[in-house]
Amino acid sequence: MAAFPEAVLLAAWEAALGFAGVRRALALAVAGGAEPASVADLALGRRDEFLLALRERCFGTTYPCLVTCPACGEDLELELTGDDLRASGGTATTAGYEVRPVTSRDLLEVRTRRELLARCVVSAPSPEGEVPAVALSTCDPQADVRIDLDCASCGHRWTSPFDIARYLWTELETHARRLLYDVHALATAYGWAEADVLAVSPARRRYYLELAGKTA
Ligand SMILES: [Zn+2]
């Protein structure tokens, strides 16, 4: 893997650290280049494109995944690419209902799925009707990425949702904690400042940690 900008990674992790759920996804989107003032009003799929961009800047375009087959319990390792995780959409019409994509602000402000559906209707054939839930995923496929899977062990086929915010956060947490451990260990051993440690390449850092007897 090419050297990724570790200062960017640490800054993104820190910006999202105090948040969870939708607010964490928003913080990560801003770290990925989204405009802070308007990010909550972006369609979820558009917001998630900033998460994909940030993820690929930090860790590259290959997404290793570990999934468990729901039929036989076998663990399957697979590698997705950025292309597997990208879709396109816009407003869509289902059964006469025209709906717009869901935004983060919608998720922060509604309490029920029914409220969410009602809020996203642009035009309806009748004021009383029930909005079809499928309309939302049709108009913003990037907000509802699903991966087709098949088990090499038992042949079972299924689809699994892919949540870029959760995936990216798990990776950021793991890498940021490892980096902070390196900074702590090397600062203690050699009296270096954080910037000094981050300026040393990961390969040389491992070597210095070995010499200092600090490998975890
Ligand atoms: Zn299986």
PDB file of C-alpha atoms and ligand atoms in Angstrom:
ATOM      1  CA  MET A   1       0.000   0.000   0.000  1.00  0.00           C
ATOM      2  CA  ALA A   2       1.252   3.489  -0.853  1.00  0.00           C
ATOM      3  CA  ALA A   3       1.896   5.766   2.120  1.00  0.00           C
ATOM      4  CA  PHE A   4      -1.413   7.374   3.037  1.00  0.00           C
ATOM      5  CA  PRO A   5      -1.592  10.835   4.600  1.00  0.00           C
ATOM      6  CA  GLU A   6      -1.660   9.862   8.261  1.00  0.00           C
ATOM      7  CA  ALA A   7      -2.236  13.417   9.452  1.00  0.00           C
ATOM      8  CA  VAL A   8      -5.448  13.420   7.317  1.00  0.00           C
ATOM      9  CA  LEU A   9      -6.484  10.115   8.810  1.00  0.00           C
ATOM     10  CA  LEU A  10      -5.944  11.291  12.384  1.00  0.00           C
ATOM     11  CA  ALA A  11      -7.753  14.582  11.739  1.00  0.00           C
ATOM     12  CA  ALA A  12     -10.766  12.738  10.239  1.00  0.00           C
ATOM     13  CA  TRP A  13     -10.889  10.319  13.168  1.00  0.00           C
ATOM     14  CA  GLU A  14     -10.690  13.134  15.697  1.00  0.00           C
ATOM     15  CA  ALA A  15     -13.382  15.204  13.936  1.00  0.00           C
ATOM     16  CA  ALA A  16     -15.855  12.300  14.101  1.00  0.00           C
ATOM     17  CA  LEU A  17     -14.825  10.930  17.505  1.00  0.00           C
ATOM     18  CA  GLY A  18     -17.466  12.660  19.616  1.00  0.00           C
ATOM     19  CA  PHE A  19     -20.373  11.636  17.352  1.00  0.00           C
ATOM     20  CA  ALA A  20     -22.415   8.563  16.474  1.00  0.00           C
ATOM     21  CA  GLY A  21     -24.841   7.543  13.726  1.00  0.00           C
ATOM     22  CA  VAL A  22     -25.925  10.230  11.275  1.00  0.00           C
ATOM     23  CA  ARG A  23     -23.836  12.936  12.963  1.00  0.00           C
ATOM     24  CA  ARG A  24     -20.691  10.826  12.685  1.00  0.00           C
ATOM     25  CA  ALA A  25     -21.374  10.226   8.980  1.00  0.00           C
ATOM     26  CA  LEU A  26     -21.751  14.001   8.526  1.00  0.00           C
ATOM     27  CA  ALA A  27     -18.436  14.714  10.287  1.00  0.00           C
ATOM     28  CA  LEU A  28     -16.691  12.138   8.090  1.00  0.00           C
ATOM     29  CA  ALA A  29     -18.271  13.615   4.939  1.00  0.00           C
ATOM     30  CA  VAL A  30     -16.900  17.050   5.901  1.00  0.00           C
ATOM     31  CA  ALA A  31     -13.465  15.489   6.471  1.00  0.00           C
ATOM     32  CA  GLY A  32     -13.885  14.038   2.951  1.00  0.00           C
ATOM     33  CA  GLY A  33     -14.443  17.487   1.430  1.00  0.00           C
ATOM     34  CA  ALA A  34     -18.194  18.171   1.811  1.00  0.00           C
ATOM     35  CA  GLU A  35     -19.263  21.728   2.592  1.00  0.00           C
ATOM     36  CA  PRO A  36     -20.037  21.926   6.359  1.00  0.00           C
ATOM     37  CA  ALA A  37     -22.939  24.380   5.903  1.00  0.00           C
ATOM     38  CA  SER A  38     -24.845  22.236   3.404  1.00  0.00           C
ATOM     39  CA  VAL A  39     -23.748  18.631   4.046  1.00  0.00           C
ATOM     40  CA  ALA A  40     -26.884  17.805   6.082  1.00  0.00           C
ATOM     41  CA  ASP A  41     -29.051  18.751   3.096  1.00  0.00           C
ATOM     42  CA  LEU A  42     -27.251  16.488   0.612  1.00  0.00           C
ATOM     43  CA  ALA A  43     -28.986  13.307  -0.548  1.00  0.00           C
ATOM     44  CA  LEU A  44     -27.572  10.420   1.510  1.00  0.00           C
ATOM     45  CA  GLY A  45     -26.035   8.894  -1.590  1.00  0.00           C
ATOM     46  CA  ARG A  46     -24.258  12.147  -2.454  1.00  0.00           C
ATOM     47  CA  ARG A  47     -23.054  12.445   1.170  1.00  0.00           C
ATOM     48  CA  ASP A  48     -21.738   8.886   1.036  1.00  0.00           C
ATOM     49  CA  GLU A  49     -19.701   9.706  -2.064  1.00  0.00           C
ATOM     50  CA  PHE A  50     -17.614  11.983   0.191  1.00  0.00           C
ATOM     51  CA  LEU A  51     -17.133   9.062   2.600  1.00  0.00           C
ATOM     52  CA  LEU A  52     -15.989   6.820  -0.256  1.00  0.00           C
ATOM     53  CA  ALA A  53     -13.564   9.557  -1.385  1.00  0.00           C
ATOM     54  CA  LEU A  54     -12.129   9.935   2.125  1.00  0.00           C
ATOM     55  CA  ARG A  55     -11.839   6.173   2.566  1.00  0.00           C
ATOM     56  CA  GLU A  56     -10.000   5.802  -0.730  1.00  0.00           C
ATOM     57  CA  ARG A  57      -7.673   8.682   0.100  1.00  0.00           C
ATOM     58  CA  CYS A  58      -6.706   7.036   3.398  1.00  0.00           C
ATOM     59  CA  PHE A  59      -6.787   3.331   2.536  1.00  0.00           C
ATOM     60  CA  GLY A  60      -7.032   2.876  -1.261  1.00  0.00           C
ATOM     61  CA  THR A  61      -9.779   1.585  -3.581  1.00  0.00           C
ATOM     62  CA  THR A  62      -9.877  -2.048  -2.432  1.00  0.00           C
ATOM     63  CA  TYR A  63     -12.354  -2.855   0.338  1.00  0.00           C
ATOM     64  CA  PRO A  64     -11.624  -6.136   2.126  1.00  0.00           C
ATOM     65  CA  CYS A  65     -14.756  -7.559   3.775  1.00  0.00           C
ATOM     66  CA  LEU A  66     -15.447 -10.472   6.055  1.00  0.00           C
ATOM     67  CA  VAL A  67     -19.017 -11.814   5.951  1.00  0.00           C
ATOM     68  CA  THR A  68     -20.625 -14.857   7.513  1.00  0.00           C
ATOM     69  CA  CYS A  69     -22.893 -17.070   5.389  1.00  0.00           C
ATOM     70  CA  PRO A  70     -26.348 -16.963   7.007  1.00  0.00           C
ATOM     71  CA  ALA A  71     -27.057 -20.540   5.814  1.00  0.00           C
ATOM     72  CA  CYS A  72     -23.958 -22.515   6.901  1.00  0.00           C
ATOM     73  CA  GLY A  73     -22.056 -20.080   9.143  1.00  0.00           C
ATOM     74  CA  GLU A  74     -18.884 -20.196   7.018  1.00  0.00           C
ATOM     75  CA  ASP A  75     -16.779 -16.998   7.128  1.00  0.00           C
ATOM     76  CA  LEU A  76     -16.187 -15.600   3.643  1.00  0.00           C
ATOM     77  CA  GLU A  77     -13.440 -13.161   2.775  1.00  0.00           C
ATOM     78  CA  LEU A  78     -14.013 -10.936  -0.224  1.00  0.00           C
ATOM     79  CA  GLU A  79     -12.556  -7.829  -1.769  1.00  0.00           C
ATOM     80  CA  LEU A  80     -14.894  -5.171  -3.113  1.00  0.00           C
ATOM     81  CA  THR A  81     -13.733  -2.274  -5.290  1.00  0.00           C
ATOM     82  CA  GLY A  82     -14.884   1.334  -5.244  1.00  0.00           C
ATOM     83  CA  ASP A  83     -16.832   0.593  -8.462  1.00  0.00           C
ATOM     84  CA  ASP A  84     -18.859  -2.146  -6.694  1.00  0.00           C
ATOM     85  CA  LEU A  85     -19.984   0.485  -4.195  1.00  0.00           C
ATOM     86  CA  ARG A  86     -20.993   3.284  -6.567  1.00  0.00           C
ATOM     87  CA  ALA A  87     -24.456   3.766  -8.048  1.00  0.00           C
ATOM     88  CA  SER A  88     -26.361   6.682  -9.582  1.00  0.00           C
ATOM     89  CA  GLY A  89     -29.844   8.097  -8.964  1.00  0.00           C
ATOM     90  CA  GLY A  90     -32.058  11.207  -8.830  1.00  0.00           C
ATOM     91  CA  THR A  91     -35.750  11.776  -8.114  1.00  0.00           C
ATOM     92  CA  ALA A  92     -37.932   8.810  -9.079  1.00  0.00           C
ATOM     93  CA  THR A  93     -41.593   8.044  -9.619  1.00  0.00           C
ATOM     94  CA  THR A  94     -43.149   4.881  -8.159  1.00  0.00           C
ATOM     95  CA  ALA A  95     -46.902   4.200  -8.439  1.00  0.00           C
ATOM     96  CA  GLY A  96     -47.545   7.866  -9.192  1.00  0.00           C
ATOM     97  CA  TYR A  97     -45.505   9.151  -6.233  1.00  0.00           C
ATOM     98  CA  GLU A  98     -42.555  11.360  -7.060  1.00  0.00           C
ATOM     99  CA  VAL A  99     -40.050  11.320  -4.195  1.00  0.00           C
ATOM    100  CA  ARG A 100     -36.759  13.097  -3.620  1.00  0.00           C
ATOM    101  CA  PRO A 101     -33.715  11.408  -2.019  1.00  0.00           C
ATOM    102  CA  VAL A 102     -33.479  11.333   1.804  1.00  0.00           C
ATOM    103  CA  THR A 103     -30.977  13.729   3.415  1.00  0.00           C
ATOM    104  CA  SER A 104     -29.145  13.540   6.765  1.00  0.00           C
ATOM    105  CA  ARG A 105     -31.288  16.421   8.007  1.00  0.00           C
ATOM    106  CA  ASP A 106     -34.406  14.320   7.320  1.00  0.00           C
ATOM    107  CA  LEU A 107     -32.972  11.487   9.438  1.00  0.00           C
ATOM    108  CA  LEU A 108     -32.081  13.874  12.258  1.00  0.00           C
ATOM    109  CA  GLU A 109     -35.516  15.505  12.301  1.00  0.00           C
ATOM    110  CA  VAL A 110     -38.039  12.671  11.777  1.00  0.00           C
ATOM    111  CA  ARG A 111     -39.047  10.053  14.324  1.00  0.00           C
ATOM    112  CA  THR A 112     -40.720   7.405  12.171  1.00  0.00           C
ATOM    113  CA  ARG A 113     -40.262   5.875   8.746  1.00  0.00           C
ATOM    114  CA  ARG A 114     -43.781   7.015   7.812  1.00  0.00           C
ATOM    115  CA  GLU A 115     -42.838  10.630   8.642  1.00  0.00           C
ATOM    116  CA  LEU A 116     -39.706  10.245   6.544  1.00  0.00           C
ATOM    117  CA  LEU A 117     -41.643   8.965   3.542  1.00  0.00           C
ATOM    118  CA  ALA A 118     -44.210  11.751   3.805  1.00  0.00           C
ATOM    119  CA  ARG A 119     -41.469  14.362   3.995  1.00  0.00           C
ATOM    120  CA  CYS A 120     -39.736  13.165   0.836  1.00  0.00           C
ATOM    121  CA  VAL A 121     -42.813  13.140  -1.390  1.00  0.00           C
ATOM    122  CA  VAL A 122     -42.547  15.783  -4.096  1.00  0.00           C
ATOM    123  CA  SER A 123     -45.932  14.979  -5.643  1.00  0.00           C
ATOM    124  CA  ALA A 124     -48.592  12.359  -4.877  1.00  0.00           C
ATOM    125  CA  PRO A 125     -51.536  11.038  -6.944  1.00  0.00           C
ATOM    126  CA  SER A 126     -53.891  11.522  -3.949  1.00  0.00           C
ATOM    127  CA  PRO A 127     -53.388  13.297  -0.593  1.00  0.00           C
ATOM    128  CA  GLU A 128     -54.548  10.272   1.488  1.00  0.00           C
ATOM    129  CA  GLY A 129     -52.559   7.436  -0.082  1.00  0.00           C
ATOM    130  CA  GLU A 130     -49.693   5.477   1.487  1.00  0.00           C
ATOM    131  CA  VAL A 131     -46.255   6.267  -0.013  1.00  0.00           C
ATOM    132  CA  PRO A 132     -44.569   3.060  -1.246  1.00  0.00           C
ATOM    133  CA  ALA A 133     -41.380   2.542   0.824  1.00  0.00           C
ATOM    134  CA  VAL A 134     -39.509   1.187  -2.187  1.00  0.00           C
ATOM    135  CA  ALA A 135     -39.704   4.652  -3.784  1.00  0.00           C
ATOM    136  CA  LEU A 136     -36.932   5.980  -1.535  1.00  0.00           C
ATOM    137  CA  SER A 137     -34.322   3.368  -2.422  1.00  0.00           C
ATOM    138  CA  THR A 138     -35.228   3.657  -6.114  1.00  0.00           C
ATOM    139  CA  CYS A 139     -34.460   7.368  -6.205  1.00  0.00           C
ATOM    140  CA  ASP A 140     -31.139   7.144  -4.312  1.00  0.00           C
ATOM    141  CA  PRO A 141     -29.458   3.766  -4.876  1.00  0.00           C
ATOM    142  CA  GLN A 142     -26.152   5.142  -3.519  1.00  0.00           C
ATOM    143  CA  ALA A 143     -27.847   5.462  -0.118  1.00  0.00           C
ATOM    144  CA  ASP A 144     -28.801   1.787  -0.132  1.00  0.00           C
ATOM    145  CA  VAL A 145     -25.834  -0.125  -1.537  1.00  0.00           C
ATOM    146  CA  ARG A 146     -26.339  -3.890  -1.547  1.00  0.00           C
ATOM    147  CA  ILE A 147     -23.761  -6.503  -2.377  1.00  0.00           C
ATOM    148  CA  ASP A 148     -24.662  -9.804  -4.067  1.00  0.00           C
ATOM    149  CA  LEU A 149     -22.953 -12.656  -2.269  1.00  0.00           C
ATOM    150  CA  ASP A 150     -22.675 -16.379  -2.796  1.00  0.00           C
ATOM    151  CA  CYS A 151     -21.159 -18.896  -0.423  1.00  0.00           C
ATOM    152  CA  ALA A 152     -18.354 -21.027  -1.881  1.00  0.00           C
ATOM    153  CA  SER A 153     -19.002 -23.631   0.799  1.00  0.00           C
ATOM    154  CA  CYS A 154     -22.794 -24.289   0.527  1.00  0.00           C
ATOM    155  CA  GLY A 155     -23.846 -22.337  -2.588  1.00  0.00           C
ATOM    156  CA  HIS A 156     -26.294 -20.084  -0.704  1.00  0.00           C
ATOM    157  CA  ARG A 157     -26.935 -16.721  -2.415  1.00  0.00           C
ATOM    158  CA  TRP A 158     -28.023 -13.552  -0.650  1.00  0.00           C
ATOM    159  CA  THR A 159     -27.677  -9.755  -0.670  1.00  0.00           C
ATOM    160  CA  SER A 160     -26.125  -7.788   2.139  1.00  0.00           C
ATOM    161  CA  PRO A 161     -26.293  -4.026   2.753  1.00  0.00           C
ATOM    162  CA  PHE A 162     -22.985  -2.118   2.721  1.00  0.00           C
ATOM    163  CA  ASP A 163     -22.761   0.837   5.108  1.00  0.00           C
ATOM    164  CA  ILE A 164     -19.764   2.986   4.125  1.00  0.00           C
ATOM    165  CA  ALA A 165     -20.025   5.141   7.275  1.00  0.00           C
ATOM    166  CA  ARG A 166     -19.751   2.117   9.568  1.00  0.00           C
ATOM    167  CA  TYR A 167     -17.060   0.450   7.434  1.00  0.00           C
ATOM    168  CA  LEU A 168     -14.913   3.602   7.281  1.00  0.00           C
ATOM    169  CA  TRP A 169     -15.322   4.321  10.993  1.00  0.00           C
ATOM    170  CA  THR A 170     -14.154   0.826  11.993  1.00  0.00           C
ATOM    171  CA  GLU A 171     -11.057   1.209   9.811  1.00  0.00           C
ATOM    172  CA  LEU A 172     -10.310   4.729  11.045  1.00  0.00           C
ATOM    173  CA  GLU A 173     -10.636   3.657  14.681  1.00  0.00           C
ATOM    174  CA  THR A 174      -8.249   0.724  14.224  1.00  0.00           C
ATOM    175  CA  HIS A 175      -5.622   2.731  12.332  1.00  0.00           C
ATOM    176  CA  ALA A 176      -5.870   5.854  14.497  1.00  0.00           C
ATOM    177  CA  ARG A 177      -5.433   3.841  17.702  1.00  0.00           C
ATOM    178  CA  ARG A 178      -2.422   2.004  16.263  1.00  0.00           C
ATOM    179  CA  LEU A 179      -0.890   5.314  15.157  1.00  0.00           C
ATOM    180  CA  LEU A 180      -1.452   6.905  18.553  1.00  0.00           C
ATOM    181  CA  TYR A 181       0.171   3.889  20.200  1.00  0.00           C
ATOM    182  CA  ASP A 182       3.224   4.341  17.931  1.00  0.00           C
ATOM    183  CA  VAL A 183       3.381   8.034  18.802  1.00  0.00           C
ATOM    184  CA  HIS A 184       3.127   7.237  22.516  1.00  0.00           C
ATOM    185  CA  ALA A 185       5.778   4.484  22.391  1.00  0.00           C
ATOM    186  CA  LEU A 186       8.274   6.441  20.266  1.00  0.00           C
ATOM    187  CA  ALA A 187       7.725   9.679  22.169  1.00  0.00           C
ATOM    188  CA  THR A 188       8.426   7.813  25.407  1.00  0.00           C
ATOM    189  CA  ALA A 189      11.480   5.989  24.033  1.00  0.00           C
ATOM    190  CA  TYR A 190      13.170   8.816  22.113  1.00  0.00           C
ATOM    191  CA  GLY A 191      11.574  12.026  23.358  1.00  0.00           C
ATOM    192  CA  TRP A 192      10.081  12.757  19.895  1.00  0.00           C
ATOM    193  CA  ALA A 193       7.051  15.007  19.400  1.00  0.00           C
ATOM    194  CA  GLU A 194       3.928  13.733  17.587  1.00  0.00           C
ATOM    195  CA  ALA A 195       4.897  15.520  14.360  1.00  0.00           C
ATOM    196  CA  ASP A 196       8.376  13.897  14.515  1.00  0.00           C
ATOM    197  CA  VAL A 197       6.837  10.422  14.755  1.00  0.00           C
ATOM    198  CA  LEU A 198       4.367  11.028  11.907  1.00  0.00           C
ATOM    199  CA  ALA A 199       7.208  12.338   9.726  1.00  0.00           C
ATOM    200  CA  VAL A 200       8.936   8.936   9.957  1.00  0.00           C
ATOM    201  CA  SER A 201       7.679   6.342   7.421  1.00  0.00           C
ATOM    202  CA  PRO A 202       5.638   3.411   8.825  1.00  0.00           C
ATOM    203  CA  ALA A 203       8.418   0.956   7.871  1.00  0.00           C
ATOM    204  CA  ARG A 204      11.108   2.905   9.720  1.00  0.00           C
ATOM    205  CA  ARG A 205       8.728   3.463  12.607  1.00  0.00           C
ATOM    206  CA  ARG A 206       8.318  -0.324  13.041  1.00  0.00           C
ATOM    207  CA  TYR A 207      12.105  -0.654  13.090  1.00  0.00           C
ATOM    208  CA  TYR A 208      12.526   2.037  15.743  1.00  0.00           C
ATOM    209  CA  LEU A 209       9.768   0.421  17.804  1.00  0.00           C
ATOM    210  CA  GLU A 210      11.611  -2.905  17.584  1.00  0.00           C
ATOM    211  CA  LEU A 211      14.867  -1.302  18.666  1.00  0.00           C
ATOM    212  CA  ALA A 212      13.106   0.319  21.599  1.00  0.00           C
ATOM    213  CA  GLY A 213      11.545  -3.060  22.506  1.00  0.00           C
ATOM    214  CA  LYS A 214       8.037  -1.565  22.104  1.00  0.00           C
ATOM    215  CA  THR A 215       6.447  -3.757  19.417  1.00  0.00           C
ATOM    216  CA  ALA A 216       2.906  -4.637  20.472  1.00  0.00           C
TER     217      ALA A 216
HETATM  218 ZN    ZN B   1     -22.808 -21.134   3.205  1.00  0.00          ZN
END
